[in-house]
Amino acid sequence: MSLLRKVTAGVLSVAIMGSMVATTAFAATSKSWNFKDSSFKSLGTISSTKTVDSLSLYGTSAKTMSIVSDSSDSNYPYALSLGGSGSSASSNRYRCIKVPVTKNGTNVIKITMKSTGSSSRALAIANSNGGVFTTINAGTSVSTQTYTYTGNNSQVYLYSTNSNINIYKIQVDSSGSSSSSSSSSSSSSSSSSSSSSSSSSSSSSSSSSSSSSSSSSTAASGKITVDGSGSYTTLSAAYAKAGNGSTISLGSGTFYETATTKISKKVTIKGAGQGKTTLNYSKMSKGDANRGIQISGSGVTISDLSLTEAGDNGIYISGNGTTVKNVKITKCNDTGLQISNGGSNSYIYNVTSDYNYDNKTGGENADGFAVKLDVGSGNKLEKCYANYNSDDAYDCYRAGNAIKFINCEGNYSGVNNGNGNGFKVGGDYSADNHYLEGCSATGNKLRGYDQNNNTGKITLVNCKGIKNKVNFYFNTPKNHSCGPHTFKNCTSTGGSSADVIKNANCSGCSFKS
């Protein structure tokens, strides 16, 4: 069976002024790799670079990948098992996949995969220098996740940011253009691609005029409706027309936002899915007031979208009863999602917050999630994932009320001036009885779990610290009493320094002394 499936559609646009002729040809292609095919099954353990039909698999003798039999889904009996975390950096490339894409085209990358663990895991999509464009979640069952890449690279790289992921199939649907003209002309015409995967994207439409090219980089590629009506190109414009109780629906595509959407009404904001709907704030200036979405109202719901490059926080919550679910936040100039200033009864579910970095302080403030500085009661985070943030994964500095963390992960925190904690569960001697269950902290620069002068009683159940400098650090604050804390079935693995556990009741735990 051939691994290559190509469908080519052409549209020829001709503009004539006098004797001058300009032509532009557009094409759409689709290519897929299924690891059940015999050309992959024969690879077995991959300990060096292997290339099959332009798809390159990078393994080393110390960090192998392998083709494995997997009965998770009858449609995909074989998978590429990544084996653990990887890297795409040219100087140290391992456990990663090089996927060919169309340079300067629109590439819809579809990855069928699943986490091999009990919780979701992050798959990075990166360039050859290790720079990450985004991460997408591999869930605990087989599913296909989608990311649209448009850039000047002719390949992208896939690798796990932490633990093993099985990948069953990769498909790239591309639309691109090649242009030629007999001479420059003051007049031109344009035509859009017939590729169904990118027909809604303004970046897939090509024009030889500079004004059209400029607008395509700033316009939305989909549309937004309020209660099923209207057509808006920004969330801010749609919210201005929404009444209390309205539903704002964002279609597939990228929406370029330049102003904070300040929400004081009860609204539901729903996208078409992570990786399908993106709020892009890259044209917003950086500054403390330039948040992406700021919520002061009650009963607000945000779901099924991605948000990137806000000038400060991606989402900031001070209202009551906010729900954020199935959202990805990345590359903001401060903490991805923050709850502060009385924010209460928030439910944050299946939210990923990655690669946030604040330039102003050299990474000292940007966390994945922050629930801090005088929050109200009832805040809960469940199945949330924080990776590669410059300060901490989760920051509870002077929270003022107890917070629940259920099955959350905090990994690889700490860049430049950032502290580098996984779960910082205190600060300023506030007495907050936080509860953590089923959480894990891996590879953080400083500590996996840090009491940070919390004078309350902290409970950790079935929590894991893995390869942090110190996995667990719970010390008695100077001149203050605290606890007793409760630790149940917690494990410490591979920390470079000993754990510190004081004034705690422990059962079924394994710490490093």
Coordinates of C-alpha atoms in Angstrom, one line a residue:
M1 CA 0.0 0.0 0.0
S2 CA 1.4 3.4 -0.9
L3 CA 1.9 5.8 1.9
L4 CA 1.5 8.8 -0.4
R5 CA -1.9 10.1 -1.3
K6 CA -2.0 13.2 -3.4
V7 CA -4.9 15.2 -4.6
T8 CA -4.1 18.2 -6.7
A9 CA -6.5 21.0 -7.5
G10 CA -5.5 24.0 -9.6
V11 CA -6.9 27.3 -10.1
L12 CA -5.3 29.6 -12.6
S13 CA -5.7 33.3 -12.2
V14 CA -4.6 35.7 -15.0
A15 CA -4.6 39.4 -14.9
I16 CA -3.7 41.4 -18.1
M17 CA -2.8 45.0 -18.3
G18 CA -1.6 45.9 -21.8
S19 CA 1.0 43.2 -22.7
M20 CA 1.8 42.3 -19.1
V21 CA 0.7 38.9 -17.8
A22 CA 0.9 37.5 -14.2
T23 CA 0.0 33.9 -13.3
T24 CA -0.4 32.2 -9.9
A25 CA -1.0 28.5 -9.5
F26 CA -2.4 26.9 -6.3
A27 CA -2.3 23.3 -5.3
A28 CA -3.5 21.2 -2.4
T29 CA -1.8 17.9 -1.3
S30 CA -2.5 15.3 1.3
K31 CA 0.1 12.9 2.7
S32 CA -0.2 10.4 5.5
W33 CA 1.9 7.9 7.4
N34 CA 0.2 5.0 9.2
F35 CA 2.5 3.0 11.5
K36 CA 0.6 -0.2 10.8
D37 CA 2.1 -0.3 7.3
S38 CA 4.8 -2.9 6.7
S39 CA 7.5 -0.3 6.0
F40 CA 7.2 0.9 9.6
K41 CA 6.4 -2.4 11.3
S42 CA 9.8 -3.8 10.2
L43 CA 11.7 -1.1 12.1
G44 CA 11.3 -2.5 15.6
T45 CA 13.5 -0.6 18.0
I46 CA 14.7 2.7 16.6
S47 CA 18.2 3.6 17.9
S48 CA 19.4 5.7 15.0
T49 CA 17.8 7.9 12.4
K50 CA 15.4 6.1 10.1
T51 CA 13.5 7.7 7.2
V52 CA 10.4 6.2 5.5
D53 CA 8.8 8.0 2.7
S54 CA 10.2 11.4 3.8
L55 CA 9.2 10.9 7.4
S56 CA 12.3 10.8 9.6
L57 CA 12.4 9.1 13.0
Y58 CA 15.2 10.1 15.4
G59 CA 16.4 7.6 18.0
T60 CA 19.7 7.1 19.8
S61 CA 21.3 4.2 21.5
A62 CA 20.4 5.7 24.9
K63 CA 17.0 7.1 24.0
T64 CA 15.2 4.7 21.7
M65 CA 11.8 4.7 20.1
S66 CA 10.0 1.6 18.8
I67 CA 7.1 0.3 16.7
V68 CA 4.8 -1.6 19.0
S69 CA 1.6 -3.7 18.7
D70 CA -1.2 -1.8 20.3
S71 CA -4.8 -3.0 20.6
S72 CA -6.2 0.3 22.0
D73 CA -8.1 0.9 18.7
S74 CA -8.9 -1.7 16.1
N75 CA -8.3 0.8 13.3
Y76 CA -4.7 1.4 14.5
P77 CA -3.1 -2.0 15.5
Y78 CA 0.5 -0.5 15.5
A79 CA 2.0 2.6 16.9
L80 CA 5.2 4.5 17.2
S81 CA 6.0 4.5 20.9
L82 CA 8.1 7.6 21.7
G83 CA 9.5 6.1 24.9
G84 CA 9.7 9.3 26.8
S85 CA 10.6 13.0 26.4
G86 CA 12.5 14.1 23.3
S87 CA 14.2 17.1 21.6
S88 CA 14.3 18.6 18.1
A89 CA 17.4 20.7 18.7
S90 CA 19.9 20.0 15.9
S91 CA 22.7 19.6 18.4
N92 CA 20.8 17.1 20.5
R93 CA 18.0 15.4 18.5
Y94 CA 16.3 12.3 19.9
R95 CA 12.9 10.7 20.3
C96 CA 11.4 13.0 17.7
I97 CA 9.8 12.9 14.3
K98 CA 10.6 15.1 11.3
V99 CA 7.4 15.8 9.3
P100 CA 7.7 17.4 5.9
V101 CA 5.4 20.4 5.3
T102 CA 4.8 23.0 2.5
K103 CA 7.0 26.0 3.1
N104 CA 4.9 29.2 3.3
G105 CA 1.8 27.2 2.8
T106 CA -1.1 26.3 5.1
N107 CA -0.5 22.9 6.6
V108 CA -3.2 21.1 8.6
I109 CA -1.2 18.5 10.6
K110 CA -3.4 15.7 12.0
I111 CA -1.9 13.4 14.6
T112 CA -3.7 10.3 15.9
M113 CA -2.3 9.4 19.3
K114 CA -2.8 8.7 22.9
S115 CA -1.0 9.0 26.2
T116 CA 0.2 5.6 27.6
G117 CA -0.3 6.9 31.2
S118 CA -3.4 7.6 33.3
S119 CA -3.4 11.3 32.3
S120 CA -3.0 13.4 29.2
R121 CA 0.5 14.3 28.0
A122 CA 1.9 17.1 25.9
L123 CA 3.2 16.6 22.4
A124 CA 5.4 19.5 21.2
I125 CA 5.4 20.8 17.6
A126 CA 8.8 22.5 17.1
N127 CA 11.4 23.7 14.6
S128 CA 14.9 22.3 14.0
N129 CA 16.4 24.6 16.7
G130 CA 14.2 23.3 19.5
G131 CA 11.9 26.3 19.3
V132 CA 8.3 25.2 20.1
F133 CA 5.4 26.5 18.0
T134 CA 2.8 24.9 20.3
T135 CA 2.0 21.8 22.3
I136 CA -1.1 19.6 21.9
N137 CA -2.6 17.1 24.3
A138 CA -2.5 13.4 23.8
G139 CA -5.5 12.1 25.9
T140 CA -5.8 8.7 27.5
S141 CA -7.8 7.3 24.6
V142 CA -7.0 7.3 20.9
S143 CA -8.0 10.5 19.2
T144 CA -6.8 12.8 16.4
Q145 CA -5.5 16.2 17.3
T146 CA -5.0 19.0 14.7
Y147 CA -2.6 21.9 14.4
T148 CA -2.3 24.3 11.5
Y149 CA 1.2 25.5 10.6
T150 CA 2.0 28.3 8.2
G151 CA 5.6 29.4 8.1
N152 CA 8.9 29.4 6.2
N153 CA 10.1 25.9 7.4
S154 CA 9.9 22.9 5.1
Q155 CA 9.6 20.5 8.1
V156 CA 8.3 20.5 11.7
Y157 CA 9.3 18.2 14.5
L158 CA 7.1 16.2 17.0
Y159 CA 8.2 15.0 20.4
S160 CA 6.8 14.4 23.9
T161 CA 7.6 17.0 26.4
N162 CA 7.7 14.5 29.3
S163 CA 6.5 10.9 29.2
N164 CA 5.6 8.3 26.6
I165 CA 3.0 8.9 23.9
N166 CA 1.9 6.3 21.2
I167 CA 1.4 7.8 17.7
Y168 CA -0.6 5.8 15.3
K169 CA -0.9 8.0 12.2
I170 CA 0.3 11.4 10.9
Q171 CA -1.4 13.3 8.1
V172 CA -0.5 16.6 6.5
D173 CA -3.1 18.4 4.3
S174 CA -1.2 21.3 2.6
S175 CA -2.1 24.1 0.4
G176 CA 0.6 26.4 -1.1
S177 CA 1.4 28.5 -4.1
S178 CA 4.1 29.0 -6.6
S179 CA 4.1 32.3 -8.5
S180 CA 5.7 33.6 -11.6
S181 CA 5.2 36.8 -13.7
S182 CA 6.6 38.1 -16.9
S183 CA 7.2 41.5 -15.3
S184 CA 6.0 43.7 -12.5
S185 CA 2.6 45.2 -12.9
S186 CA 0.5 47.8 -11.1
S187 CA -2.5 45.5 -11.5
S188 CA -3.1 42.0 -10.3
S189 CA -5.9 39.6 -9.4
S190 CA -6.0 36.8 -6.8
S191 CA -7.7 33.4 -6.4
S192 CA -8.2 31.2 -3.4
S193 CA -7.2 27.6 -3.0
S194 CA -9.7 24.9 -3.4
S195 CA -8.3 23.0 -0.5
S196 CA -11.1 22.2 1.9
S197 CA -8.8 22.1 4.9
S198 CA -7.8 25.7 4.5
S199 CA -10.6 27.3 2.6
S200 CA -11.6 29.3 5.6
S201 CA -8.2 30.7 6.2
S202 CA -7.3 34.1 5.0
S203 CA -3.7 33.2 5.0
S204 CA -4.3 30.6 2.3
S205 CA -5.6 33.2 -0.1
S206 CA -2.8 34.7 -2.2
S207 CA -2.5 38.1 -3.7
S208 CA 0.4 39.9 -5.4
S209 CA -0.7 43.3 -4.1
S210 CA 1.1 44.4 -0.9
S211 CA -2.1 45.8 0.7
S212 CA -3.8 42.4 0.4
S213 CA -0.8 40.6 1.8
S214 CA -0.7 42.9 4.8
S215 CA -4.4 42.5 5.6
S216 CA -4.2 38.7 5.4
S217 CA -1.8 38.7 8.3
T218 CA -4.1 40.6 10.6
A219 CA -7.6 39.6 9.6
A220 CA -9.6 36.8 11.2
S221 CA -9.7 33.6 9.2
G222 CA -13.2 32.6 10.5
K223 CA -16.2 34.3 11.9
I224 CA -17.8 34.8 15.3
T225 CA -21.5 34.9 16.0
V226 CA -23.6 36.0 19.0
D227 CA -26.5 33.7 19.8
G228 CA -26.1 32.3 16.2
S229 CA -26.4 35.7 14.6
G230 CA -24.0 38.3 13.1
S231 CA -20.5 38.0 11.8
Y232 CA -17.6 39.4 13.8
T233 CA -13.9 39.2 13.3
T234 CA -12.8 39.8 16.9
L235 CA -14.0 38.6 20.3
S236 CA -14.1 42.1 21.6
A237 CA -16.5 43.2 18.8
A238 CA -18.7 40.2 19.4
Y239 CA -18.8 40.8 23.2
A240 CA -19.8 44.4 22.7
K241 CA -23.0 43.1 21.0
A242 CA -23.7 40.3 23.5
G243 CA -26.4 40.5 26.1
N244 CA -26.4 38.9 29.5
G245 CA -26.8 35.2 29.1
S246 CA -25.5 35.2 25.4
T247 CA -23.4 32.5 23.8
I248 CA -20.5 33.8 21.6
S249 CA -19.5 31.1 19.1
L250 CA -16.1 31.2 17.5
G251 CA -15.6 29.3 14.3
S252 CA -12.5 27.6 13.1
G253 CA -9.6 29.9 12.3
T254 CA -7.3 32.5 13.9
F255 CA -8.7 35.7 15.3
Y256 CA -6.2 38.5 15.8
E257 CA -7.0 40.5 18.9
T258 CA -5.4 43.9 19.7
A259 CA -7.4 44.8 22.8
T260 CA -8.4 43.2 26.1
T261 CA -11.9 41.7 26.2
K262 CA -13.2 42.8 29.6
I263 CA -16.1 40.6 30.6
S264 CA -18.6 41.7 33.2
K265 CA -21.7 40.0 31.8
K266 CA -22.7 36.4 32.1
V267 CA -21.7 34.9 28.7
T268 CA -20.5 31.7 27.3
I269 CA -17.6 31.8 24.9
K270 CA -17.1 28.6 22.9
G271 CA -14.7 27.8 20.1
A272 CA -14.5 25.0 17.7
G273 CA -11.7 23.2 19.7
Q274 CA -8.1 23.6 20.7
G275 CA -6.0 23.9 17.6
K276 CA -9.1 24.8 15.6
T277 CA -10.0 28.2 17.1
T278 CA -7.1 30.5 18.2
L279 CA -7.2 34.0 19.7
N280 CA -3.9 35.5 18.7
Y281 CA -2.7 38.6 20.6
S282 CA 0.7 38.9 18.9
K283 CA -0.1 42.4 17.7
M284 CA -1.0 43.6 21.2
S285 CA 1.8 45.6 22.9
K286 CA 3.3 44.1 26.1
G287 CA 2.2 45.6 29.4
D288 CA 0.6 44.9 32.7
A289 CA -2.8 46.1 31.5
N290 CA -2.8 44.2 28.3
R291 CA -4.5 40.9 29.2
G292 CA -6.2 38.7 26.7
I293 CA -9.5 38.1 28.5
Q294 CA -10.3 39.7 31.9
I295 CA -13.3 38.4 33.8
S296 CA -15.0 40.3 36.6
G297 CA -18.6 39.0 36.0
S298 CA -20.3 35.9 37.4
G299 CA -21.1 32.7 35.7
V300 CA -18.8 33.1 32.7
T301 CA -17.8 30.0 30.7
I302 CA -14.9 29.8 28.2
S303 CA -14.2 26.6 26.3
D304 CA -12.7 24.8 23.3
L305 CA -10.1 27.3 22.0
S306 CA -6.5 28.3 22.1
L307 CA -5.1 31.6 23.2
T308 CA -1.6 32.9 22.5
E309 CA 0.8 35.8 23.0
A310 CA -1.2 38.1 25.2
G311 CA 0.6 41.2 26.4
D312 CA 0.1 40.2 30.0
N313 CA -2.1 37.3 31.4
G314 CA -3.9 35.2 28.9
I315 CA -7.0 34.9 31.1
Y316 CA -7.4 36.9 34.3
I317 CA -10.3 36.0 36.7
S318 CA -11.6 38.1 39.6
G319 CA -15.3 37.1 39.2
N320 CA -17.4 34.3 40.7
G321 CA -18.3 31.0 39.2
T322 CA -16.1 31.1 36.2
T323 CA -15.5 27.9 34.2
V324 CA -12.6 27.5 31.8
K325 CA -12.3 24.1 30.1
N326 CA -10.6 22.5 27.1
V327 CA -8.4 25.6 26.5
K328 CA -4.8 26.0 25.6
I329 CA -2.8 29.1 26.6
T330 CA 0.7 29.7 25.4
K331 CA 3.5 32.3 25.0
C332 CA 1.9 35.1 27.1
N333 CA 4.0 37.9 28.6
D334 CA 2.9 36.9 32.1
T335 CA 1.0 34.0 33.8
G336 CA -1.2 32.1 31.4
L337 CA -4.3 31.8 33.6
Q338 CA -4.5 33.8 36.9
I339 CA -7.2 34.0 39.6
S340 CA -6.8 36.9 42.0
N341 CA -8.5 39.8 43.8
G342 CA -11.5 37.8 45.1
G343 CA -11.9 35.4 42.2
S344 CA -14.0 32.5 43.6
N345 CA -15.7 29.2 42.7
S346 CA -13.7 28.9 39.6
Y347 CA -13.5 25.5 37.8
I348 CA -10.5 25.1 35.6
Y349 CA -10.6 21.8 33.7
N350 CA -8.3 20.4 31.0
V351 CA -6.4 23.6 30.5
T352 CA -2.8 23.6 29.3
S353 CA -0.6 26.6 29.9
D354 CA 2.8 26.5 28.3
Y355 CA 5.9 28.6 27.5
N356 CA 4.7 31.8 29.2
Y357 CA 7.6 34.3 29.8
D358 CA 7.6 37.9 31.0
N359 CA 10.4 39.8 29.3
K360 CA 10.2 42.8 31.7
T361 CA 11.6 40.8 34.7
G362 CA 13.5 38.1 32.8
G363 CA 10.9 35.4 33.5
E364 CA 10.4 36.1 37.2
N365 CA 6.6 36.4 37.2
A366 CA 5.2 34.2 34.4
D367 CA 3.6 31.1 35.8
G368 CA 1.5 28.5 34.0
F369 CA -1.3 29.0 36.5
A370 CA -1.6 31.4 39.4
V371 CA -4.3 31.3 42.1
K372 CA -2.9 33.9 44.4
L373 CA -3.1 37.3 46.0
D374 CA -6.4 37.1 48.0
V375 CA -8.7 34.8 46.1
G376 CA -12.1 33.7 47.3
S377 CA -13.2 30.2 48.2
G378 CA -14.1 27.2 46.0
N379 CA -11.4 27.4 43.3
K380 CA -10.6 24.0 41.8
L381 CA -8.1 23.0 39.0
E382 CA -8.5 19.5 37.5
K383 CA -6.5 17.8 34.7
C384 CA -4.5 21.0 34.1
Y385 CA -1.0 20.9 32.5
A386 CA 1.7 23.5 32.9
N387 CA 4.9 23.0 30.9
Y388 CA 8.1 25.1 30.4
N389 CA 6.9 28.3 32.1
S390 CA 9.5 30.8 33.1
D391 CA 8.6 31.1 36.8
D392 CA 6.4 28.4 38.4
A393 CA 3.9 25.9 37.0
Y394 CA 1.3 26.7 39.7
D395 CA 1.7 29.6 42.1
C396 CA -0.5 30.0 45.2
Y397 CA 1.4 32.9 46.8
R398 CA -0.8 34.5 49.6
A399 CA -3.9 32.8 48.2
G400 CA -6.0 33.5 51.4
N401 CA -8.3 30.4 50.8
A402 CA -7.8 26.7 50.2
I403 CA -7.4 25.5 46.5
K404 CA -7.9 22.1 45.1
F405 CA -5.7 20.5 42.5
I406 CA -6.8 17.2 41.1
N407 CA -4.7 15.2 38.6
C408 CA -2.7 18.3 37.5
E409 CA 0.9 18.3 36.1
G410 CA 3.6 20.9 36.5
N411 CA 6.7 20.3 34.5
Y412 CA 10.0 21.9 33.5
S413 CA 9.5 25.3 35.1
G414 CA 12.2 27.9 35.6
V415 CA 13.9 30.2 33.0
N416 CA 16.4 32.9 33.7
N417 CA 15.2 34.7 36.8
G418 CA 12.2 32.4 37.3
N419 CA 12.0 30.4 40.6
G420 CA 11.3 27.1 38.9
N421 CA 8.7 25.3 41.2
G422 CA 6.1 22.8 40.1
F423 CA 3.5 23.5 42.8
K424 CA 4.3 26.6 45.0
V425 CA 1.6 26.2 47.6
G426 CA 2.1 29.1 49.9
G427 CA 3.6 32.5 50.5
D428 CA 3.7 35.5 52.9
Y429 CA 2.8 33.1 55.8
S430 CA -0.8 32.8 54.8
A431 CA -2.6 29.9 56.4
D432 CA -4.2 28.1 53.4
N433 CA -5.2 24.4 53.6
H434 CA -4.6 23.4 50.0
Y435 CA -5.5 19.9 48.8
L436 CA -3.6 18.1 46.0
E437 CA -4.5 14.7 44.7
G438 CA -3.0 12.7 41.8
C439 CA -0.7 15.5 40.8
S440 CA 2.9 15.2 39.4
A441 CA 5.8 17.6 39.2
T442 CA 8.7 16.7 36.8
G443 CA 12.0 18.3 35.9
N444 CA 11.4 21.7 37.6
K445 CA 14.5 23.9 38.2
L446 CA 14.0 24.2 41.9
R447 CA 11.3 22.2 43.7
G448 CA 8.5 19.9 42.7
Y449 CA 6.2 20.9 45.6
D450 CA 7.2 23.9 47.8
Q451 CA 5.4 24.9 51.0
N452 CA 6.8 28.4 50.6
N453 CA 6.0 29.6 54.2
N454 CA 2.4 28.4 54.2
T455 CA 1.3 28.2 57.8
G456 CA -1.8 26.1 57.1
K457 CA -2.3 22.4 56.8
I458 CA -1.6 21.0 53.3
T459 CA -2.7 17.6 52.1
L460 CA -1.1 15.6 49.3
V461 CA -2.5 12.3 48.1
N462 CA -1.0 10.1 45.4
C463 CA 1.3 12.9 44.3
K464 CA 4.6 12.3 42.5
G465 CA 7.8 14.3 42.4
I466 CA 10.2 13.3 39.6
K467 CA 13.6 14.6 38.8
N468 CA 13.2 18.1 40.3
K469 CA 16.2 19.6 42.2
V470 CA 14.2 18.9 45.3
N471 CA 11.0 16.9 44.8
F472 CA 9.2 17.8 48.1
Y473 CA 10.1 20.8 50.3
F474 CA 7.9 21.3 53.4
N475 CA 9.8 23.1 56.1
T476 CA 8.5 24.8 59.3
P477 CA 8.4 28.6 58.6
K478 CA 10.8 30.5 60.9
N479 CA 9.0 31.9 64.0
H480 CA 5.7 30.4 62.8
S481 CA 3.7 27.2 63.4
C482 CA 2.1 25.2 60.7
G483 CA 0.4 21.9 59.9
P484 CA 0.4 19.1 60.6
H485 CA 0.5 18.4 56.9
T486 CA -0.9 15.1 55.5
F487 CA 1.0 13.0 52.9
K488 CA -0.5 9.7 51.6
N489 CA 1.0 7.5 49.0
C490 CA 3.4 10.1 47.7
T491 CA 6.6 9.2 45.8
S492 CA 9.9 10.9 45.2
T493 CA 12.0 9.8 42.3
G494 CA 15.3 11.1 40.9
G495 CA 15.6 14.4 42.8
S496 CA 19.1 15.7 42.9
S497 CA 18.8 16.8 46.6
A498 CA 17.1 15.4 49.6
D499 CA 13.4 16.0 50.3
V500 CA 12.5 18.1 53.4
I501 CA 9.4 16.9 55.2
K502 CA 8.7 18.4 58.6
N503 CA 5.6 18.5 60.9
A504 CA 3.7 16.0 58.7
N505 CA 1.7 12.8 59.0
C506 CA 2.9 10.4 56.3
S507 CA 1.6 7.0 55.2
G508 CA 2.6 4.9 52.2
C509 CA 5.1 7.5 51.0
S510 CA 8.6 7.2 49.7
F511 CA 10.9 10.3 50.1
K512 CA 14.6 10.9 49.4
S513 CA 16.5 11.4 52.7

